[in-house]
Coordinates of C-alpha atoms and ligand atoms in Angstrom, one line a residue:
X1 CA -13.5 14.9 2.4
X2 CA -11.4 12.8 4.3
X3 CA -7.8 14.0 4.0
X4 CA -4.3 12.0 5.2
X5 CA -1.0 14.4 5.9
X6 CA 2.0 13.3 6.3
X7 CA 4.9 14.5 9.1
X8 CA 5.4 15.9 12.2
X9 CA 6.9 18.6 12.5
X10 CA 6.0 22.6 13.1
X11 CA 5.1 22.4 9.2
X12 CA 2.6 19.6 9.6
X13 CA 0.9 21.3 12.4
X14 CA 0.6 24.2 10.4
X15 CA -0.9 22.6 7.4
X16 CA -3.1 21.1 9.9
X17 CA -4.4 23.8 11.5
X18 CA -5.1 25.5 8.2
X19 CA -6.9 22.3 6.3
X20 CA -9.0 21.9 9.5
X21 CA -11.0 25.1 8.5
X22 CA -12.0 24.3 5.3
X23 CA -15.5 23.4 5.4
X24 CA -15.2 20.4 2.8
X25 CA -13.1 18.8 4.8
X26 CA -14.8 16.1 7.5
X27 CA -11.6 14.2 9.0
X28 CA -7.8 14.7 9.1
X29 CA -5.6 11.6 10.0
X30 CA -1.8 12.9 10.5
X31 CA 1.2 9.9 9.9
X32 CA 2.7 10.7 12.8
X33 CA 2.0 14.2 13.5
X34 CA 2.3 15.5 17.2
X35 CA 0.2 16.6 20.3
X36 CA 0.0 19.9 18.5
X37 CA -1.9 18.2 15.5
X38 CA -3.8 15.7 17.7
X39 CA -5.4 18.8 19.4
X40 CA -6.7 20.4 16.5
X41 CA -10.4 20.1 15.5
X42 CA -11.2 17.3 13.1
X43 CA -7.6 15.6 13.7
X44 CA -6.5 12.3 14.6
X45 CA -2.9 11.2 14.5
X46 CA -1.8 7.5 13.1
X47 CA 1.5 6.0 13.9
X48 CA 2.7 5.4 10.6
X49 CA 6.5 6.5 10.1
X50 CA 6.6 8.8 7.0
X51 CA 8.5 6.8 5.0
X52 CA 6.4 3.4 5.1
X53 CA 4.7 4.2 2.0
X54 CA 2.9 0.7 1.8
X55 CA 1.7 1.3 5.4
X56 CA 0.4 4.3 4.2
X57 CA -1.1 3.4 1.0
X58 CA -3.4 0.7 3.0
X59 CA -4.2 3.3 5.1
X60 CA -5.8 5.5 2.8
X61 CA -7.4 3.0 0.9
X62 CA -9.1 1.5 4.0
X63 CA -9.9 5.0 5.2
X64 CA -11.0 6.2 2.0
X65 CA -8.9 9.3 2.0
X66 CA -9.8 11.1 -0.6
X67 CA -6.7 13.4 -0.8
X68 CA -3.0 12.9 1.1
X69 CA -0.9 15.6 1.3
X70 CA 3.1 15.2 1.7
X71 CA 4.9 17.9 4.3
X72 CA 8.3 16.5 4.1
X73 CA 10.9 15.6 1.4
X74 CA 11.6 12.0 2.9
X75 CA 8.5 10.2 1.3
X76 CA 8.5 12.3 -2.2
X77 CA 11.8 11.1 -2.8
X78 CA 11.0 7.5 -2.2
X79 CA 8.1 8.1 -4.7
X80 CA 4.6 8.3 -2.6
X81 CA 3.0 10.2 -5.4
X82 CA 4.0 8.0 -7.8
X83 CA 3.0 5.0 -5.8
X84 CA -0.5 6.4 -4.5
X85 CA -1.4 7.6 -8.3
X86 CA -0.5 4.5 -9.9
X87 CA -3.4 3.0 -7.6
X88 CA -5.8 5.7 -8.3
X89 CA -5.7 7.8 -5.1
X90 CA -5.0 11.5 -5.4
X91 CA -1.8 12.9 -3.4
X92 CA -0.8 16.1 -3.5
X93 CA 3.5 16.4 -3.8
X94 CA 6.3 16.1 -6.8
X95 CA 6.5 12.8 -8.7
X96 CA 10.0 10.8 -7.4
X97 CA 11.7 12.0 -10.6
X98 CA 10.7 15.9 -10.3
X99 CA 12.4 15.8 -6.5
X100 CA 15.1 15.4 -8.1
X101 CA 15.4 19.0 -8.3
X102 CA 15.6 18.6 -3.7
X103 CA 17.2 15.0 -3.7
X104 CA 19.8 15.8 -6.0
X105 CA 22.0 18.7 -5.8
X106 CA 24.2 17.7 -9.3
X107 CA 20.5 16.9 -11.4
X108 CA 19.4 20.9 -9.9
X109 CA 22.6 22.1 -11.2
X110 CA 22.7 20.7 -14.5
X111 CA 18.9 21.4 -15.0
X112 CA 19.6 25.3 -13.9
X113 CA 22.8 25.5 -16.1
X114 CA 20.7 24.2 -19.3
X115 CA 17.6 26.1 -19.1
X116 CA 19.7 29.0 -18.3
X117 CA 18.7 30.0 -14.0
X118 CA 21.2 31.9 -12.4
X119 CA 22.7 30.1 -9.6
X120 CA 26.3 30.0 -8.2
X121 CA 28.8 28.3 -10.8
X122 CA 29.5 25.0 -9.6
X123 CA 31.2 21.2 -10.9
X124 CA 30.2 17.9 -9.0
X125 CA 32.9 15.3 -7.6
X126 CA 33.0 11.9 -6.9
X127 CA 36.7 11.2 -6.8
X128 CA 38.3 12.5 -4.2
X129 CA 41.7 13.7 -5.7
X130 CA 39.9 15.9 -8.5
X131 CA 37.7 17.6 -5.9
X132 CA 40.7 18.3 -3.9
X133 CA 42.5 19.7 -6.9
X134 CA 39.9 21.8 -7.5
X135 CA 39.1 22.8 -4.2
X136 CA 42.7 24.0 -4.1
X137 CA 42.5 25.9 -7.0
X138 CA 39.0 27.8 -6.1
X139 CA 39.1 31.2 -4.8
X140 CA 38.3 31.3 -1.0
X141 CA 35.4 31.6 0.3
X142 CA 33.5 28.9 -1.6
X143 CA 30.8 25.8 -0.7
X144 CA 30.9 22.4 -0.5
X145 CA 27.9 20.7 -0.8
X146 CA 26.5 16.6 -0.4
X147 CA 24.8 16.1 -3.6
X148 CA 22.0 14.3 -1.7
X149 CA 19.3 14.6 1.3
X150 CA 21.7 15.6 4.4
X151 CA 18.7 17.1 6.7
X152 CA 19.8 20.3 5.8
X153 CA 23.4 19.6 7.2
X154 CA 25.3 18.8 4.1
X155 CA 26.3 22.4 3.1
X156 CA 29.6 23.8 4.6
X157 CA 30.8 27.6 4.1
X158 CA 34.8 27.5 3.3
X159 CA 36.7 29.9 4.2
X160 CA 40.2 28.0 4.5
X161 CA 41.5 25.2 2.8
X162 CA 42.7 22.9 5.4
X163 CA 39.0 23.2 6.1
X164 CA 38.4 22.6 2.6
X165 CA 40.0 19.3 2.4
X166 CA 38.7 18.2 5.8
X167 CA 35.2 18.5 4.1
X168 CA 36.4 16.7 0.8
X169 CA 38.2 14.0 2.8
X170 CA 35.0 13.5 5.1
X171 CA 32.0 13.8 2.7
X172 CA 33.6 12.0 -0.5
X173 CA 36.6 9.8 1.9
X174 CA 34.3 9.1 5.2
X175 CA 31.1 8.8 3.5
X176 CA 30.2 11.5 6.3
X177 CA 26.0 11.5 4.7
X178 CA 26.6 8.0 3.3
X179 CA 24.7 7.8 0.4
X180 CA 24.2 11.3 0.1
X181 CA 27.7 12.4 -0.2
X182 CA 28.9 9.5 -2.3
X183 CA 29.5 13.2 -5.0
X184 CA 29.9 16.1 -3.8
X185 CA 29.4 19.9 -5.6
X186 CA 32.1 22.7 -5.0
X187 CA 30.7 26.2 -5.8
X188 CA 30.7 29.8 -5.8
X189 CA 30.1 31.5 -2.8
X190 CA 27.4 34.3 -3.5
X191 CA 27.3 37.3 -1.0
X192 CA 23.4 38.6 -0.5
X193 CA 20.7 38.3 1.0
X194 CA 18.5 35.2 1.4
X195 CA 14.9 34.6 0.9
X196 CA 12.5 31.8 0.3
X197 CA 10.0 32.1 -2.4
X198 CA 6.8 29.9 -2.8
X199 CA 4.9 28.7 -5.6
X200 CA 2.1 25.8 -6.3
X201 CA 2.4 23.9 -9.6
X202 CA -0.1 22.0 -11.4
X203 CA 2.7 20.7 -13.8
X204 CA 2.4 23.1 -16.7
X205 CA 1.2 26.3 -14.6
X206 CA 2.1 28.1 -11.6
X207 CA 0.7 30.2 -8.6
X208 CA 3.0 32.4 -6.2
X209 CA 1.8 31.2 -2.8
X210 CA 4.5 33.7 -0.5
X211 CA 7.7 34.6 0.1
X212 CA 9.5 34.8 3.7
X213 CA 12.5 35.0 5.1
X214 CA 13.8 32.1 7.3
X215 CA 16.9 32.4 10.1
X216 CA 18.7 29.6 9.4
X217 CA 21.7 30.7 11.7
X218 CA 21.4 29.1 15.7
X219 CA 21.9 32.3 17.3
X220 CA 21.1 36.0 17.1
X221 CA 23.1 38.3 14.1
X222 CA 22.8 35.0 11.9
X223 CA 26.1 33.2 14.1
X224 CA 26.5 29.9 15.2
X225 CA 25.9 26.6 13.5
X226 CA 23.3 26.4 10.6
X227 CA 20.1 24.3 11.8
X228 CA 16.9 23.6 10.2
X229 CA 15.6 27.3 11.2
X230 CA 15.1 29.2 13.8
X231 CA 12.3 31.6 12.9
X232 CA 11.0 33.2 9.7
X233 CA 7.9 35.9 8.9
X234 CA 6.2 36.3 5.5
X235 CA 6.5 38.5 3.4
X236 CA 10.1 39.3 2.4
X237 CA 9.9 43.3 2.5
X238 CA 13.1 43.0 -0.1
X239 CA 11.0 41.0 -2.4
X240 CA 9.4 44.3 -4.0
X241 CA 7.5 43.8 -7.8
X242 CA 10.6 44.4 -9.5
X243 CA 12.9 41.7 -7.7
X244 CA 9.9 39.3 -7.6
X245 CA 9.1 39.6 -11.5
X246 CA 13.2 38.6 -12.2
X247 CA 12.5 35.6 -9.8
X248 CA 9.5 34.3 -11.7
X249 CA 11.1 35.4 -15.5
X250 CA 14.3 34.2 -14.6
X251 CA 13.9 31.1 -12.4
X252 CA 10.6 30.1 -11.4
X253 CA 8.9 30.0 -14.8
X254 CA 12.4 28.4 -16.8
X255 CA 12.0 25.8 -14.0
X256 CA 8.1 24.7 -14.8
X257 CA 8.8 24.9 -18.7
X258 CA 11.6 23.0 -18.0
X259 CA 10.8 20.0 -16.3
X260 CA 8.0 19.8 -19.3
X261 CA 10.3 19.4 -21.3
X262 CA 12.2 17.1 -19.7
X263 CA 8.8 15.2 -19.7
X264 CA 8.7 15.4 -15.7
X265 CA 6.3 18.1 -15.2
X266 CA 6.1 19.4 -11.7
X267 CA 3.0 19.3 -9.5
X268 CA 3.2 20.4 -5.8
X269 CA 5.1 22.8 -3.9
X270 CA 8.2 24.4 -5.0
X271 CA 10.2 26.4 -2.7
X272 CA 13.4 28.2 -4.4
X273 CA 15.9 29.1 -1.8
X274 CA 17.2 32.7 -3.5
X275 CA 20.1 34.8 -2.4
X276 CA 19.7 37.9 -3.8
X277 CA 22.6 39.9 -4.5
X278 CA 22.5 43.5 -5.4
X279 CA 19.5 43.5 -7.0
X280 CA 19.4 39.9 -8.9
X281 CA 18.4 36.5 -7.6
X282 CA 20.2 33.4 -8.2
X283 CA 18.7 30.2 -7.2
X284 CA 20.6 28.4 -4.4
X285 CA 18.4 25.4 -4.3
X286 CA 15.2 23.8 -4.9
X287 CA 12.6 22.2 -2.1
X288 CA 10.1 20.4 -3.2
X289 CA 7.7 20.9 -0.4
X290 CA 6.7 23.9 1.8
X291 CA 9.6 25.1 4.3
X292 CA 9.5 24.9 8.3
X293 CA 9.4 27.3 9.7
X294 CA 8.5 29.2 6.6
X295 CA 4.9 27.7 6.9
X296 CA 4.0 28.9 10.0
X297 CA 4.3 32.7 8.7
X298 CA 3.2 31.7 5.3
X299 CA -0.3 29.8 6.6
X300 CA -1.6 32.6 9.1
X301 CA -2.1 34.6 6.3
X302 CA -3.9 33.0 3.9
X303 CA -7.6 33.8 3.8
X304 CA -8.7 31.0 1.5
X305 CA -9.2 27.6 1.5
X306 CA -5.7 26.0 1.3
X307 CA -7.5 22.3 0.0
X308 CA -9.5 24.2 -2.9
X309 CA -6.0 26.0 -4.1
X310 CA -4.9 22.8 -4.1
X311 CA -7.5 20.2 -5.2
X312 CA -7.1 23.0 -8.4
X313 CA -3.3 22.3 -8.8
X314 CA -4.4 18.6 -9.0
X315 CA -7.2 19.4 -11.6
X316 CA -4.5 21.6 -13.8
X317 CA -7.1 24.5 -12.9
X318 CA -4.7 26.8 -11.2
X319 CA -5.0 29.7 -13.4
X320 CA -8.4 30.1 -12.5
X321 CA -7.7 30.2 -8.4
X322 CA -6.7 33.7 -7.0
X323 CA -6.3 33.0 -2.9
X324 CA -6.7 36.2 -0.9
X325 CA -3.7 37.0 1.7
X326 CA -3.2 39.3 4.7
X327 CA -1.5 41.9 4.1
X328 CA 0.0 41.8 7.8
X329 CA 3.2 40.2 8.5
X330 CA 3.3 36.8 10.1
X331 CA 5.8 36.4 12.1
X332 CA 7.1 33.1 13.8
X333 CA 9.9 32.4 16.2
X334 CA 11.0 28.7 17.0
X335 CA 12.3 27.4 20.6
X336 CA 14.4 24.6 20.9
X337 CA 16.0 22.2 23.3
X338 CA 19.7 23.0 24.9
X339 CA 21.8 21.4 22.3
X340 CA 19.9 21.8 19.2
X341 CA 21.3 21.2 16.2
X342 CA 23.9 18.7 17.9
X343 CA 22.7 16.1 20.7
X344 CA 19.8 17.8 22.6
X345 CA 18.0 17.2 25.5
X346 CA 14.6 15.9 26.0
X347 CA 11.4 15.0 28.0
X348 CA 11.5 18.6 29.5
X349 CA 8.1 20.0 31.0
X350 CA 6.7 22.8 28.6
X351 CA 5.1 25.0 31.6
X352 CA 2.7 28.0 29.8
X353 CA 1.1 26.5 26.9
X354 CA -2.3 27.0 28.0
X355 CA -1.8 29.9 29.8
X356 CA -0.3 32.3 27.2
X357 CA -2.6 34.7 26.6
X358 CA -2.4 38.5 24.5
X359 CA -5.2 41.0 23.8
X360 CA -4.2 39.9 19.6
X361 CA -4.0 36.8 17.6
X362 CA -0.9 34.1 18.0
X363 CA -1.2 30.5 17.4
X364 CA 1.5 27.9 19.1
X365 CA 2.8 25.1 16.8
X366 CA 4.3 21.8 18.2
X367 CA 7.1 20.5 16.0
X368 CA 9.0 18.1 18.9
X369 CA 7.0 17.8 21.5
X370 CA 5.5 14.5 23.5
X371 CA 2.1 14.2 25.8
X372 CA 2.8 11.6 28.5
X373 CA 0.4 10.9 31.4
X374 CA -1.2 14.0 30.0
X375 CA 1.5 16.6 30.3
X376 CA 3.2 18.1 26.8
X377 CA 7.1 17.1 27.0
X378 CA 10.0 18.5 24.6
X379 CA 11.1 15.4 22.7
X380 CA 12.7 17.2 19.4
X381 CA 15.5 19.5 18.4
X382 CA 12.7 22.4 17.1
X383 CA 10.3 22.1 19.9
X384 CA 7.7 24.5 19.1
X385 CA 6.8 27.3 16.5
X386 CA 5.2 30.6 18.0
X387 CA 3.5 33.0 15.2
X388 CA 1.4 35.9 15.6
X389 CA 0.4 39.0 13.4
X390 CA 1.7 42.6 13.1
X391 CA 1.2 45.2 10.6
X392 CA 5.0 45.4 9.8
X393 CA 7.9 43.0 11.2
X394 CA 8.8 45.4 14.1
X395 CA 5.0 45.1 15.8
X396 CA 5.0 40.9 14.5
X397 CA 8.1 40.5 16.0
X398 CA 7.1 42.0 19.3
X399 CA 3.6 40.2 19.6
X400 CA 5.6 36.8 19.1
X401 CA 7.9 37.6 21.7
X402 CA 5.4 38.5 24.0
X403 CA 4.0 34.8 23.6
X404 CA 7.6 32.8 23.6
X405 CA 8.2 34.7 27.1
X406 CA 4.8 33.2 29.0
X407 CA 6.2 29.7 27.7
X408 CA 9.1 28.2 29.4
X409 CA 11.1 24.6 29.9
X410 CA 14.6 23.7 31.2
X411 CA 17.3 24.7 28.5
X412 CA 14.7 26.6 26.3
X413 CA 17.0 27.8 23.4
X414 CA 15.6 30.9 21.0
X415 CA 16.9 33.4 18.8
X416 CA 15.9 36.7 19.5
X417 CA 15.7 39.2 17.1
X418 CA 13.8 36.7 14.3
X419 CA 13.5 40.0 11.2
X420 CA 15.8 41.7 12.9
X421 CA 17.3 42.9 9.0
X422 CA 13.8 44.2 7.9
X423 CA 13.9 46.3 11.0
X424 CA 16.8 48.0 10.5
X425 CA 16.1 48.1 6.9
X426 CA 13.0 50.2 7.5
X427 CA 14.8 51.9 10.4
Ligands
AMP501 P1 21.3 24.8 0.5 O1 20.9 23.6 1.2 O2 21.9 24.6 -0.8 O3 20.2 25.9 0.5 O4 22.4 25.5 1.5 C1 22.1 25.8 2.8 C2 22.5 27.2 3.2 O5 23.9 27.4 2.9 C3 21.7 28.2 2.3 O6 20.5 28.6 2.9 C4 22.7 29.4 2.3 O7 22.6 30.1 3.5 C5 24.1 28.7 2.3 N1 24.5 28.6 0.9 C6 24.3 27.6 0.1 N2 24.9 27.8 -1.1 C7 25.5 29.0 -1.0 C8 26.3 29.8 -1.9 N3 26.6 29.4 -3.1 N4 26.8 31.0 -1.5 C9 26.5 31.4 -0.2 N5 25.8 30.7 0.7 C10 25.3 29.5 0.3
LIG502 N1 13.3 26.5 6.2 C1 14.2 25.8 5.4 C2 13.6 24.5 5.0 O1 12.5 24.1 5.2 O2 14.4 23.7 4.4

């Protein structure tokens, strides 16, 4: 099979990696992908920006790609499954009007509130003097949110109301996400624990994939400013049988019945962002894709063929696939240029990469790197992703660790106590 994926970050290089081993598979083109995916056996990166869906269209039908798969939000919502299906090529993601559920915080809500999905209480805005009204009248804390795509930066915490109107006046007045914050949602804040829970849908059927736990703070005790994540390990110890069963009753199958009814059945991945709060999950949000850095804990442990899983979600045969997992927890820790998540610095020397060595298994992601004149340079905010194994979070956690320290560039920025909450849970 020839297969096309689409992105570049950590993610990408993951899904890479993983697809590269399945024995059905012949060649892997990657629109843009990085030095990290261009190293991996069977792989070849194209330079086709992920959302030029006609560029990539002719690209698969010239190439005869026999199946594309979508990492990133970007292209669903400007409808590449919709576009690539319509002329008879098979790509693996949710249809533009199922990531809805991602590209539209106010469609999520209103779909959750009708088919009954705990989530936080919430009312959407687009004039500015009723949100400030409410705002105003909303016990502190509470969230604002941009209804649309804000690269995960449209969600403030408040915890003040001067702050409070300062959000209102620069979401909904200053059109800080443009489009995206043309409404806005006020809601609840909900005190818990987060995790990130992963299914596969075949549009009337679902299969849990994982859950994991993602650090979405900059720096170490979850402080600092909220970034695309800094680290995450699969599985979520606090996701036991009973808290899982209430995720799937209460959200994750309501969601796939659901969206039948509402005649936009889902097929892809579907990542619901839970906070969990004494006990009972409530769904903060819906991704319609696999998360980053999520996927590089999540992917390490799968023992099975990722493209037969999901060349079955594509044949609505998903009930009959059962994928074998580790057991052990993958564990992944993310460095980052000095800066990240504002302006950051780039075309740094990555010293180590080759070198890194440990007497267990690890596996280096790139997300933002760049190869010139043959050397691997930092050129993103997320620079690389390094996972290993462990046989709880303490031992993953250390053999991860032991692989970030033999890697090094100037302004190297890295949390470091990734699962540091299971530890102490287990303590
Ligand atoms: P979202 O993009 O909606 O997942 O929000 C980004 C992050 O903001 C989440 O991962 C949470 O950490 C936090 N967050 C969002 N909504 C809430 C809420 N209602 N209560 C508490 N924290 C929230
Ligand atoms: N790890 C969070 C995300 O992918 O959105």
């Amino acid at each position: 099979m020839n297969i096309l994926i689409i992105g570049q970050g950590g993610r990408e290089h993951a899904l890479a990696w993983k697809i590269s081993q399945s024995p059905e598979v012949e060649n892997i083109y990657i629109a843009p992908g990085n030095p990290g995916t261009a190293q991996e056996p069977k792989c070849k990166n194209i330079t086709i920006t992920v959302d030029d869906i006609p560029a990539l269209l002719k690209f698969a039908q010239t190439h005869l790609i026999d199946l594309t798969i979508v990492g990133p939000e970007l292209p669903l919502t400007l409808g590449i499954v919709d576009e690539f299906t319509q002329h008879g090529l098979k790509c693996f993601g949710a249809t533009q009007a199922a990531s809805q559920l991602e590209s539209s915080k106010t469609f999520c809500k209103k779909f959750a509130e009708k088919y009954q999905i705990p989530t936080a209480k919430a009312a959407s805005f687009t004039d500015i003097e009723k949100a400030r009204y409410y705002a105003q009248n909303h016990p502190l804390p509470f969230v604002i949110k941009a209804d649309g795509l804000a690269a995960g930066k449209g969600v403030v915490i408040i915890d003040n109301y001067s702050q409070a109107m300062q959000t209102i006046d620069a979401m909904l007045g200053d059109k800080q996400f443009g489009k995206a914050s043309q409404k806005i949602i006020i809601e609840t804040f909900l005190a818990g624990e987060e995790v990130s829970y992963f299914v596969i849908a075949d549009g009337e059927n679902f299969l849990t994939l994982a859950t994991a736990q993602d650090h979405k703070a900059r720096d170490n005790g979850d402080k600092g400013p909220n970034t695309g994540g800094m680290g995450a390990f699969s599985p979520a110890p606090l996701v036991d049988n009973l808290l899982e069963q209430k995720i799937i009753d209460r959200i994750i199958q309501p969601t796939i019945t659901g969206m039948q009814q509402e005649n936009i059945p889902y097929t892809g991945f579907l990542f619901a962002g839970i906070m969990v709060v004494k006990g009972e999950p409530y769904l903060l949000e819906y991704n319609c894709r696999l998360g980053d850095p999520e996927t590089q804990a999540i992917l390490l442990r799968l023992k099975s063929d990722l493209i037969s899983i999901i060349l079955a979600a594509l044949n609505k045969s998903l009930t009959s696939v059962n994928p074998v997992w580790l057991s052990d927890v993958a564990l992944n820790v993310v460095m980052c240029a000095a800066g990240y998540p504002e302006n950051y610095e780039k075309g740094k020397i990555i010293n180590g990469l080759d070198d890194a060595h440990a007497d267990f298994a690890f596996k280096i992601f790139h997300a933002g790197t760049q190869k010139v004149n043959g050397k691997i340079l930092t050129q993103g905010g997320r620079v690389l992703s390094i996972a290993s194994f462990g046989k709880n979070v303490a031992i993953a956690q250390k053999n991860a660790y032991h692989i970030v320290n033999q890697i090094n560039f100037s302004g190297a920025l890295f949390r470091t106590d990734i699962g540091y909450k299971a530890i102490s849970a287990t303590d």
